[in-house]
Coordinates of C-alpha atoms and ligand atoms in Angstrom, one line a residue:
X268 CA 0.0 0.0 0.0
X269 CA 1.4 3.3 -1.0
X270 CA 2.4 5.6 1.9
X271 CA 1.0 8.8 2.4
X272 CA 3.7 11.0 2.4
X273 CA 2.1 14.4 2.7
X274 CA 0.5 13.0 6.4
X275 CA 3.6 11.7 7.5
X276 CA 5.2 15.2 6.9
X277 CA 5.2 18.3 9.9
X278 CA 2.7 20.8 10.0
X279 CA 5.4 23.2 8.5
X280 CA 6.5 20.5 5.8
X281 CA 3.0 20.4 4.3
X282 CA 2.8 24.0 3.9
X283 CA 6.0 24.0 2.0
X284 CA 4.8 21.1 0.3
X285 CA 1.6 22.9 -0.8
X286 CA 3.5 25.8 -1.6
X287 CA 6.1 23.5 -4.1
X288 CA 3.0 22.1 -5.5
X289 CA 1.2 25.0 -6.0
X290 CA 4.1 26.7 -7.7
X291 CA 5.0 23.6 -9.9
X292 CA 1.3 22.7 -10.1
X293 CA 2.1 19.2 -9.8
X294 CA -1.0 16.9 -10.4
X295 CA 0.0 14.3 -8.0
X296 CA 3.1 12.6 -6.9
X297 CA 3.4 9.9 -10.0
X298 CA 4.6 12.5 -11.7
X299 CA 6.9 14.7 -8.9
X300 CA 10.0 13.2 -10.7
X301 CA 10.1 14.7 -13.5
X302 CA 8.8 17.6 -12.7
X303 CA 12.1 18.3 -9.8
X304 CA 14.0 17.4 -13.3
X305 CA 12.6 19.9 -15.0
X306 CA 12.2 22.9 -12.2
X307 CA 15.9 22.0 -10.5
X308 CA 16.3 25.1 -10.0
X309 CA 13.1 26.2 -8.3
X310 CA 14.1 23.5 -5.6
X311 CA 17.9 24.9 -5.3
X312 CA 16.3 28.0 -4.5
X313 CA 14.2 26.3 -2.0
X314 CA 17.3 24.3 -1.1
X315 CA 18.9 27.9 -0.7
X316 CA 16.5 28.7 2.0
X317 CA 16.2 25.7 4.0
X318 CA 20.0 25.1 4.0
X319 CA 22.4 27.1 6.7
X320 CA 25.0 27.7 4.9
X321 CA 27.1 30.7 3.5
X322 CA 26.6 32.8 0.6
X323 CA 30.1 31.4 -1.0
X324 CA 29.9 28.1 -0.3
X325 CA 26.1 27.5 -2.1
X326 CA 27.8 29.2 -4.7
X327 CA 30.8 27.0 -5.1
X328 CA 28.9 23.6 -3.8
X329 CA 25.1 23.6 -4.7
X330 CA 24.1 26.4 -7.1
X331 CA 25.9 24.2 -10.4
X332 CA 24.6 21.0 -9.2
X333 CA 22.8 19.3 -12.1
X334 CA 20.1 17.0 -11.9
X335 CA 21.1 14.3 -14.6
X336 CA 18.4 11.1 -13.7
X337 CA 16.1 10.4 -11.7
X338 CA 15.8 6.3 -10.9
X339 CA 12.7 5.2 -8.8
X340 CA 14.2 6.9 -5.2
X341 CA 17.2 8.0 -5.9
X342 CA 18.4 11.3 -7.2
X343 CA 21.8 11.6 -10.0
X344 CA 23.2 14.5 -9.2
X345 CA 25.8 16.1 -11.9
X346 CA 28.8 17.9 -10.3
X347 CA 31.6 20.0 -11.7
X348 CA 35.0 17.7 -11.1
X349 CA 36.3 15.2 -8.8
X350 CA 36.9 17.4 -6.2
X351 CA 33.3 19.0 -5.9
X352 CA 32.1 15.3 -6.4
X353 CA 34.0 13.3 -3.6
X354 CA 33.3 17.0 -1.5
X355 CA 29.6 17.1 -1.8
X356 CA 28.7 13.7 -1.5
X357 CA 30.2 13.8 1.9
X358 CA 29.0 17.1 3.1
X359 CA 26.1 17.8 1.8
X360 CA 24.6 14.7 0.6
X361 CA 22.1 14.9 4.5
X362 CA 21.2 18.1 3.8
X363 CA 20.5 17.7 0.4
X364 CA 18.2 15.3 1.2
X365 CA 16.7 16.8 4.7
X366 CA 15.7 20.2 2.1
X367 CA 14.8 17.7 -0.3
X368 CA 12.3 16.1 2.1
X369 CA 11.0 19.1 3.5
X370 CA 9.8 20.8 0.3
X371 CA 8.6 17.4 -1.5
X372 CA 8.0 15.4 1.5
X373 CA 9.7 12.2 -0.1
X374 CA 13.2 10.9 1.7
X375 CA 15.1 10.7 -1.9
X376 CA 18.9 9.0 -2.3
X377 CA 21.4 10.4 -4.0
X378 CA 23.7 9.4 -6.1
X379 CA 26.6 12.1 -7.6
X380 CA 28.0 11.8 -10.7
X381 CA 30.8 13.6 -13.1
X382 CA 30.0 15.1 -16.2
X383 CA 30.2 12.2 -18.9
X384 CA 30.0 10.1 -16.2
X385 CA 27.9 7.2 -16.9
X386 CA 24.8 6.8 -15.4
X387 CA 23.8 4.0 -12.8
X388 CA 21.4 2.1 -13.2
X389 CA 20.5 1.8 -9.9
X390 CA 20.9 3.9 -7.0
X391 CA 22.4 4.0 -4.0
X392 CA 21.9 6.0 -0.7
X393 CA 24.9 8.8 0.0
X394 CA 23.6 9.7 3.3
X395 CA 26.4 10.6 5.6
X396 CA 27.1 12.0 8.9
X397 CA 28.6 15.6 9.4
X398 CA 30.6 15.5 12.3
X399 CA 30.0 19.1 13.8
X400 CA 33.6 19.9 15.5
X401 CA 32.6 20.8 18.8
X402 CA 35.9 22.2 20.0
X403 CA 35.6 25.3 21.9
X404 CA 38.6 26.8 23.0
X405 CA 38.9 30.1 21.8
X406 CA 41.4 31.0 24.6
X407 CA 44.8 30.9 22.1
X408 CA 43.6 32.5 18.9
X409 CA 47.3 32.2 16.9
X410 CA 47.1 33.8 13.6
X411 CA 48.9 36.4 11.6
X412 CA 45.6 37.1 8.5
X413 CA 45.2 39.7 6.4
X414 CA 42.0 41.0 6.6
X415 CA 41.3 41.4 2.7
X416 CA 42.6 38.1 1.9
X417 CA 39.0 35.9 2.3
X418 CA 37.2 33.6 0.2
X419 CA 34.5 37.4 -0.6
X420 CA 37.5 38.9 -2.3
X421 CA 38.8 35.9 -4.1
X422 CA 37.8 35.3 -7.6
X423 CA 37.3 32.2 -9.5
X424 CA 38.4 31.6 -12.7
X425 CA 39.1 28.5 -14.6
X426 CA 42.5 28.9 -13.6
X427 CA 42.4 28.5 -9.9
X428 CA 38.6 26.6 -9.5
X429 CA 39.9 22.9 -8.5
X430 CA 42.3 24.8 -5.5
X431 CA 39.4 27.3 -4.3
X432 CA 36.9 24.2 -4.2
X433 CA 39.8 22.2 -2.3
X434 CA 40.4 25.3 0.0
X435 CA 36.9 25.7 0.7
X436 CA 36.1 22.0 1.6
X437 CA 39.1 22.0 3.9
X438 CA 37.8 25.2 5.3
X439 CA 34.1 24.0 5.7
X440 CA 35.7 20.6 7.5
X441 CA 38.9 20.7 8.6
X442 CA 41.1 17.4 9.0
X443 CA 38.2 15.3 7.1
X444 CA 38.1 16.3 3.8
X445 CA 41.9 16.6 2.6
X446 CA 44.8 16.2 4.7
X447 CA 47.1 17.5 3.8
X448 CA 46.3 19.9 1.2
X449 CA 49.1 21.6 -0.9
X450 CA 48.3 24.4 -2.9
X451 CA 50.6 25.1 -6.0
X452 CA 51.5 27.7 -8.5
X453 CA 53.9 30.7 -9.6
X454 CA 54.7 33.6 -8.1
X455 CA 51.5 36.1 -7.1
X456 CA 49.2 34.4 -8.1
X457 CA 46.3 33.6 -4.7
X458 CA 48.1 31.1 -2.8
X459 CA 48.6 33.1 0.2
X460 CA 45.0 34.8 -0.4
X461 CA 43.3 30.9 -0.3
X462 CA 45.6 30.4 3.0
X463 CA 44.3 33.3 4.7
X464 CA 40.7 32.5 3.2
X465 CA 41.1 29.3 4.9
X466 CA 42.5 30.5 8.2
X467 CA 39.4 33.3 8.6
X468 CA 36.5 30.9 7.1
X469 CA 37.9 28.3 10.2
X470 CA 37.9 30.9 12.7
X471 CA 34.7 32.0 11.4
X472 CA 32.4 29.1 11.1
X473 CA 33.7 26.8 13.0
X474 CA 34.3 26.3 16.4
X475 CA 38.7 26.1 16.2
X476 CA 40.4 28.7 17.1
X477 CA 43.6 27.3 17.1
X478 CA 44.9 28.3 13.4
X479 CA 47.9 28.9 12.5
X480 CA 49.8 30.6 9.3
X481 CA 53.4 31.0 9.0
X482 CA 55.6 31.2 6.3
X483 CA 58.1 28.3 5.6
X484 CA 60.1 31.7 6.5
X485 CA 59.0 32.5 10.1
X486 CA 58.8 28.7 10.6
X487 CA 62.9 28.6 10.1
X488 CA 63.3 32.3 12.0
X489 CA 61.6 30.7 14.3
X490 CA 63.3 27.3 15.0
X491 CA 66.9 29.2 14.4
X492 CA 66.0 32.0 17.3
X493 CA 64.6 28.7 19.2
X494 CA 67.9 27.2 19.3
X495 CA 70.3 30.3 19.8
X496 CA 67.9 31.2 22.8
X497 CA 67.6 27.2 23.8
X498 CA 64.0 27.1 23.8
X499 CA 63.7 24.2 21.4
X500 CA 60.8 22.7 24.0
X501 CA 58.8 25.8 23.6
X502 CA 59.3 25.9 20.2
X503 CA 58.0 22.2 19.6
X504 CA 55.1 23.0 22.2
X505 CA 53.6 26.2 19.9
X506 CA 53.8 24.4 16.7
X507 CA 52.7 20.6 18.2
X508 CA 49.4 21.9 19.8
X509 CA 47.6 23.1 16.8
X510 CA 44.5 22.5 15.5
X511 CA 44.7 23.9 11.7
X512 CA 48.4 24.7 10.9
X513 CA 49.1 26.8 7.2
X514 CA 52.4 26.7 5.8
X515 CA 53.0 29.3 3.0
X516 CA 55.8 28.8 0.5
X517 CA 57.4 25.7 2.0
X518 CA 59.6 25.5 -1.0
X519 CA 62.2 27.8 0.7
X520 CA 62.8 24.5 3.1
X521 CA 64.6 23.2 0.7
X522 CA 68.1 22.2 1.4
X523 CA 67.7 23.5 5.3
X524 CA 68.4 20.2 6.8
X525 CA 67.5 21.1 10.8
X526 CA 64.3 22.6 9.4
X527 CA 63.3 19.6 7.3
X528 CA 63.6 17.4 10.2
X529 CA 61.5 19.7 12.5
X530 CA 58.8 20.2 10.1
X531 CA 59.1 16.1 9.8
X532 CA 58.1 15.8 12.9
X533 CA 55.7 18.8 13.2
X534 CA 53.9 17.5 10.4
X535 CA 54.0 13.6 11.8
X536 CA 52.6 14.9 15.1
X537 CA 49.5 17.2 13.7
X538 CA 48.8 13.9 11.2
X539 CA 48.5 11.4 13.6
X540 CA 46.2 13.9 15.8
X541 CA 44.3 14.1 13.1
X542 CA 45.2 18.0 12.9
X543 CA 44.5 19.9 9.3
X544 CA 48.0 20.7 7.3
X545 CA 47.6 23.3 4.5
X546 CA 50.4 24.1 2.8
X547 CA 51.5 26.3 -0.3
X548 CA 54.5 25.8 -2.5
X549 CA 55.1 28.1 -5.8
X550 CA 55.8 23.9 -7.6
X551 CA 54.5 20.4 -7.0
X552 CA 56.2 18.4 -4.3
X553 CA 58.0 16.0 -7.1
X554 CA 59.5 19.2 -8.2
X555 CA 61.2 20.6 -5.0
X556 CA 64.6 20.0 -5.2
X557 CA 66.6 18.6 -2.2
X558 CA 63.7 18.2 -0.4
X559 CA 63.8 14.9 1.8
X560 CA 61.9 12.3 0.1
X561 CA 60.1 11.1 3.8
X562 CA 58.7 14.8 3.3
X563 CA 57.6 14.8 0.1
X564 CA 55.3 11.8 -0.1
X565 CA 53.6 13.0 3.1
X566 CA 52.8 16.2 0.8
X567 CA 51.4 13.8 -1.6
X568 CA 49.1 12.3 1.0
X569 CA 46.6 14.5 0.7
X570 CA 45.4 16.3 -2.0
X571 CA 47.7 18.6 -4.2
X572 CA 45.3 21.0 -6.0
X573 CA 47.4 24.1 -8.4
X574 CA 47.3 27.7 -9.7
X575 CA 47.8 28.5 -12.9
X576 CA 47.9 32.2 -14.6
X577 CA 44.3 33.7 -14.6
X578 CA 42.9 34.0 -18.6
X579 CA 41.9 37.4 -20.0
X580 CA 38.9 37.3 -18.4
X581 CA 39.6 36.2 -15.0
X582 CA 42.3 39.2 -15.2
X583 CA 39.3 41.1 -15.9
X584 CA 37.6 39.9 -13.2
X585 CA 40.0 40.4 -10.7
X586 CA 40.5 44.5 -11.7
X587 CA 36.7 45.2 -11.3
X588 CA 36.8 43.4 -7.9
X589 CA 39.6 45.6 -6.9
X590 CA 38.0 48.7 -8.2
X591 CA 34.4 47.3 -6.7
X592 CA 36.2 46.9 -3.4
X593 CA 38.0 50.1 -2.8
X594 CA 35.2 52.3 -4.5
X595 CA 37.1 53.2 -7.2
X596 CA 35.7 54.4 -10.7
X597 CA 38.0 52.9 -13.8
X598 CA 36.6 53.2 -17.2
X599 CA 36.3 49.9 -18.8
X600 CA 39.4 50.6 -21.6
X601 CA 41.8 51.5 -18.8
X602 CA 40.8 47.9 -16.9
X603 CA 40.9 46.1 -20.4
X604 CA 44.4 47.4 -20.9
X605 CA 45.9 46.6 -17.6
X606 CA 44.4 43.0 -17.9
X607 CA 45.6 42.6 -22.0
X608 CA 49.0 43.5 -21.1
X609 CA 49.7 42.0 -17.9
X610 CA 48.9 38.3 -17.5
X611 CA 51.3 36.1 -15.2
X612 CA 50.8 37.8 -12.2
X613 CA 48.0 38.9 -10.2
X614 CA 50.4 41.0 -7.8
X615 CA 51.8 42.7 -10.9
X616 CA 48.1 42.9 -11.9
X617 CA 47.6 44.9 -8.9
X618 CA 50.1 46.8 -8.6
X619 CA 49.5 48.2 -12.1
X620 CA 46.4 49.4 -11.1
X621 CA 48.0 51.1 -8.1
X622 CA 50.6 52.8 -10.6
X623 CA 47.8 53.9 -12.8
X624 CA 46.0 55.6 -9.7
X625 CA 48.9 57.2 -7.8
X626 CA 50.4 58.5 -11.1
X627 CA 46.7 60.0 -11.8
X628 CA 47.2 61.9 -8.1
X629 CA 50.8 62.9 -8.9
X630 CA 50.3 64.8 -12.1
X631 CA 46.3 65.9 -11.2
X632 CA 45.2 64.0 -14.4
X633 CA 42.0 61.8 -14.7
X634 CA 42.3 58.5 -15.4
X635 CA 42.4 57.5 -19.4
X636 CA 43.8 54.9 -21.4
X637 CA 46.7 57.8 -22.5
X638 CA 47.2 58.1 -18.8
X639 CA 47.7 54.2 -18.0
X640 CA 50.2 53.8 -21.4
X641 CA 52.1 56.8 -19.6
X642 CA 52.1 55.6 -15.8
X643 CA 52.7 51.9 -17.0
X644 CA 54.9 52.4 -19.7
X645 CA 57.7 51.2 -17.6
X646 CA 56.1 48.2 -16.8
X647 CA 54.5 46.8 -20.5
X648 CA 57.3 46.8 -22.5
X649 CA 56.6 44.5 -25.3
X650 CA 59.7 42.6 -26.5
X651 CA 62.0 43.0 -24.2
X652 CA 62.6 40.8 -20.9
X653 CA 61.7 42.6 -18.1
X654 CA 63.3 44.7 -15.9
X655 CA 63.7 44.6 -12.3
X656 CA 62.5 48.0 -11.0
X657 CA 63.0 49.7 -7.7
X658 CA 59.1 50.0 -7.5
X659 CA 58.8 45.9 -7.7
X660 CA 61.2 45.2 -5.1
X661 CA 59.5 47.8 -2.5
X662 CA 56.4 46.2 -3.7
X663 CA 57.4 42.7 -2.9
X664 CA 59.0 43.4 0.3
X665 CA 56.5 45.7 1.5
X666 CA 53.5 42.7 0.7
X667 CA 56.7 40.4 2.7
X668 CA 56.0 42.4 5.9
X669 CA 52.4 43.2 5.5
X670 CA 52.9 46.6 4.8
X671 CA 51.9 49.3 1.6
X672 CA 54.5 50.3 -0.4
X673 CA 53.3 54.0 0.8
X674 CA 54.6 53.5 4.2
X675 CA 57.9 52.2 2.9
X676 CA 58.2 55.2 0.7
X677 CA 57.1 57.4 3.8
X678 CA 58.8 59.2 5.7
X679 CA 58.2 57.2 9.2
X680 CA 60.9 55.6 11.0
X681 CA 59.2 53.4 13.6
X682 CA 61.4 49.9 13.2
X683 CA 58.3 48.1 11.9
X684 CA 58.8 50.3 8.8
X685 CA 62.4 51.7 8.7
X686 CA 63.5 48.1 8.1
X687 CA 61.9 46.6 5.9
X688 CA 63.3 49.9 4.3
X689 CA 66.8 49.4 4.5
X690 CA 65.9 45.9 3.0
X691 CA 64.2 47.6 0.5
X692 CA 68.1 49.6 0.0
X693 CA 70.1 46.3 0.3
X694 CA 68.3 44.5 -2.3
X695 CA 67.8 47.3 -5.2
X696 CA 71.7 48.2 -4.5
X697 CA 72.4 44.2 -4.7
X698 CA 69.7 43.3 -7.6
X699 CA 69.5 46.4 -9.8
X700 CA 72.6 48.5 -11.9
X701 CA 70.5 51.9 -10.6
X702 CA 72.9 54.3 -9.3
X703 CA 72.4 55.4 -5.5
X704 CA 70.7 58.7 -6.5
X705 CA 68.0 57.8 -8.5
X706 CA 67.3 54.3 -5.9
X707 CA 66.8 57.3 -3.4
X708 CA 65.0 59.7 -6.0
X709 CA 62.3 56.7 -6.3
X710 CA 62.3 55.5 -2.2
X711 CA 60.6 58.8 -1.5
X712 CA 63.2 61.7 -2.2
X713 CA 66.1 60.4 0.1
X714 CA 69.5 61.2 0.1
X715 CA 72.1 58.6 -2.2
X716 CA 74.5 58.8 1.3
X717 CA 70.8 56.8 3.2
X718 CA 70.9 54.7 1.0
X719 CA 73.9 53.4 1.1
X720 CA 74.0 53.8 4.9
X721 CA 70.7 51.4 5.2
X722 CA 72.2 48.9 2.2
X723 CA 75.1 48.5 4.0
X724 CA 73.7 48.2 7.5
X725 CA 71.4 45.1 6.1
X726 CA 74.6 43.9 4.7
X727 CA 76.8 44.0 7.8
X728 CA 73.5 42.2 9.7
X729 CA 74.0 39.6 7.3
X730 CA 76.7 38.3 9.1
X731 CA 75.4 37.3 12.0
X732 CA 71.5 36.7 11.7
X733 CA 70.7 33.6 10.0
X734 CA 67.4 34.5 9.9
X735 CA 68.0 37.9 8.1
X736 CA 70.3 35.9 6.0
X737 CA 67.3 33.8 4.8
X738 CA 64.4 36.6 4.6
X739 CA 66.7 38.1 2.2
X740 CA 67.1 34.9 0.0
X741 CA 63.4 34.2 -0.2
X742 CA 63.1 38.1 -0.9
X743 CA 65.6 38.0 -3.6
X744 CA 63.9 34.9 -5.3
X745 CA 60.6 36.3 -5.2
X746 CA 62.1 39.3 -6.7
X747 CA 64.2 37.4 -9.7
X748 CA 61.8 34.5 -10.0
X749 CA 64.9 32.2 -9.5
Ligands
LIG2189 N1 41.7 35.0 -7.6 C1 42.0 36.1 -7.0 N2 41.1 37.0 -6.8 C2 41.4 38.2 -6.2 N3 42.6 38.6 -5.9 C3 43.6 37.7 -6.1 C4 43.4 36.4 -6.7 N4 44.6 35.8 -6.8 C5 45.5 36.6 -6.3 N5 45.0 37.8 -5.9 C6 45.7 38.9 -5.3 O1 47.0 39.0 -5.9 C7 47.9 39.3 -4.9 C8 49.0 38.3 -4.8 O2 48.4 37.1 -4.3 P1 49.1 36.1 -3.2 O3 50.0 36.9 -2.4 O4 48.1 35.3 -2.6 O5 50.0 35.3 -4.2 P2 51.0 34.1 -3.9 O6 50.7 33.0 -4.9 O7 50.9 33.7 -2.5 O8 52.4 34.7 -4.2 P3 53.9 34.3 -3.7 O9 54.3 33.2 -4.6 O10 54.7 35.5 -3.9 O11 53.8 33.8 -2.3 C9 47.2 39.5 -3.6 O12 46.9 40.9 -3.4 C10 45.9 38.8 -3.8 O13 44.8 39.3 -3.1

């Protein structure tokens, strides 16, 4: 005998019934099927509703999902990729079906399948259980986020979809989707913006405050500071006790044995505790030279997800973010010209734009494509390889210690900023065939004899701080790309 659904349902769930009914005018439930097929989208929206979940993440999870079948009881879902696939089915296969239930009042299974993907021929039930984290110690909130860098301000493109999906499944459950997850790709172009995303959806939405992010950098200041001052133990302690640890640019372990071994053993302790690893390299794991090999197939345990360099469009995309953002108006030829003529980097990207506006202040001109040609012209020049200019090194190094390039061009000298200065000195001296006047003509308007006094400062530092000694070779590879 066939069960009557609609009396089994809540009070509530018969109203939305109704409501679905009414809207679809559905005849009767022979025929409810077909008609989901053919009104998905009505039901995402009601799935929308129901659902608790964020803005992004029913973008990125639910609002592409594709109805492809529908087999007696059981729902064939089409999803993007693997990665949304093996994600959804595991996170969102229960609510799919609790939303489900409520607005049709029939307890469907679902089955999730990849575009091209053959159909089954029968179904099978997907149901799983989310495991809410219900750790609440908010007492030790570690983190060192930039504000701007979250999953909001981060554009997907084609180039960087399978690594934001990856990010944000991580993100929505921490230590059970991917562990560990390495995030890969050249120079400026969102790794440490996905990080940070990460780090700030976790502290947001769930219930962990113990996140981490360091650069392979600070992790190596760290541990050489730890065991000049002998404080190995408290060293271990901070970096054992984790919950979510983020490791940005880990490439620049490479060939620092001590560190290696540390992070070995870092990385063996927050696996086995069942602890979430992120980490971001600028190539894959098989491509890090002089990297221990015990290391590297532990980076392949997980899920190694890459960047490429955005298409026209996403560079496109990116710019009117930017402008969106910061409240900026930029006529459409001037962003179409910034994103045709610079492509491999989003930080150059960026910084183009900046050029473009500060240039516009400088010599009280509006912005115009003539305008951009004249404040980029510098920067796009066609044909020739390109030159290392003062303004990209004070760039990179001012991003390097999460400051603007304004305040390094400023005249403050609180230590925060008067160093990363000097660097700023050391490395145009050491990296550039500019003479000492014009490096200080372009650093704000500074005498050639500061200059030389803050370049040669950094290089008598050298000496004796190893960790100086290897901000400055990370810097200087950033800087060259080698
Ligand atoms: N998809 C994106 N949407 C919006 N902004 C982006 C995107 N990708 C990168 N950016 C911006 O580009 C700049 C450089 O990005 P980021 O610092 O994350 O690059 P990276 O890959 O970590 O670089 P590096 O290799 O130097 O460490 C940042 O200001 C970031 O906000």
């Amino acid at each position: 005998m066939p069960l009557n659904l609609t009396y089994l349902m809540s009070p509530n769930n018969r109203v939305a019934y109704k409501h679905f009914r009414t809207r679809l005018n559905i005849g009767g439930f022979a025929t409810m099927d077909n008609i989901i097929k053919e009104n998905w989208s009505d039901v995402q929206k009601v799935l929308r509703e129901d659902l608790d979940i964020s803005e992004i993440s029913y973008k990125t999870w639910l609002s592409s999902l594709v109805v492809a079948d529908i087999l007696e009881d059981t729902i064939v879902l089409e999803t993007d990729d693997e990665i949304s696939k093996g994600y959804i089915e595991r996170k969102y296969s229960k609510p799919i079906q609790i939303a489900l239930k409520e607005v049709t009042g029939k307890l469907f299974n679902l089955k999730f399948i990849l575009p091209n993907e053959k159909l089954p021929s029968d179904g099978t039930s997907n149901a799983n259980h989310n495991k809410k984290n219900d750790t609440n110690d908010r007492n030790s909130i570690l983190n060192n986020l930039n504000s701007r860098y979250t999953f909001n301000t981060f554009v997907v493109g084609n180039n960087n979809k399978l690594a934001h999906a990856a990010a944000l499944a991580v993100a929505e459950s921490p230590a059970e989707a991917y562990n560990p997850l390495f995030i890969y790709g050249g120079v400026g172009l969102g790794k440490t913006h996905l990080m940070h995303s990460i780090a700030h959806f976790i502290l947001e939405e769930n219930n962990i405050s113990k996140v981490l992010y360091v650069s392979s950098e600070k992790f190596t200041n760290e541990l050489i500071n730890s065991i000049r001052d002998d404080k190995n133990e408290e060293f271990r302690r901070k970096y054992r006790s984790i919950d979510v640890l983020l490791v940005d640019d880990i490439q620049f372990i490479a060939g620092k044995e001590r560190t290696q071994e540390e992070f070995f053993h870092t990385f063996n302790t927050l696996y086995e505790a069942k602890k979430q690893i992120i980490i971001s390299s600028d190539r894959p794991p098989k491509d890090i030279e002089t990297l221990e090999e015990r290391l590297r197939s532990r980076f392949e345990w997980g899920l190694t997800a890459d960047i490429q360099a955005p298409d026209y469009e996403t560079r496109m995309a990116i710019l009117t973010k930017k402008a969106e953002i910061e409240n900026l108006n930029i006529p459409n030829d001037v962003v179409q010209y910034v994103a045709s003529n610079i492509k491999s980097n989003i930080r150059e990207l960026e910084g183009a734009m900046n050029k473009i506006l500060a240039f516009s202040t400088l010599v009280h001109r509006e912005i115009t494509k003539e305008l951009a040609e004249d404040a980029l012209k510098d920067l796009i020049t066609p044909n020739e390889t390109k030159e290392i200019t003062i303004d990209f090194i004070t760039e990179v190094v001012a991003q390097h210690y999460g400051l603007n390039a304004d305040d390094i061009l400023s005249k403050k000298r609180t230590r925060e900023i008067a160093y990363p200065r000097q660097i700023v000195m050391y490395l145009s001296r050491k990296l550039t065939d500019i003479s000492l006047q014009n490096i200080g003509k372009t650093l704000g308007n500074r005498d050639h004899t500061t200059i030389m006094h803050g370049s040669d400062k950094i290089s008598s530092e050298l000496k004796e701080d190893a960790g100086l000694k290897n901000s400055i070779e990370i810097l200087t590879k950033k800087i060259t790309g080698k």
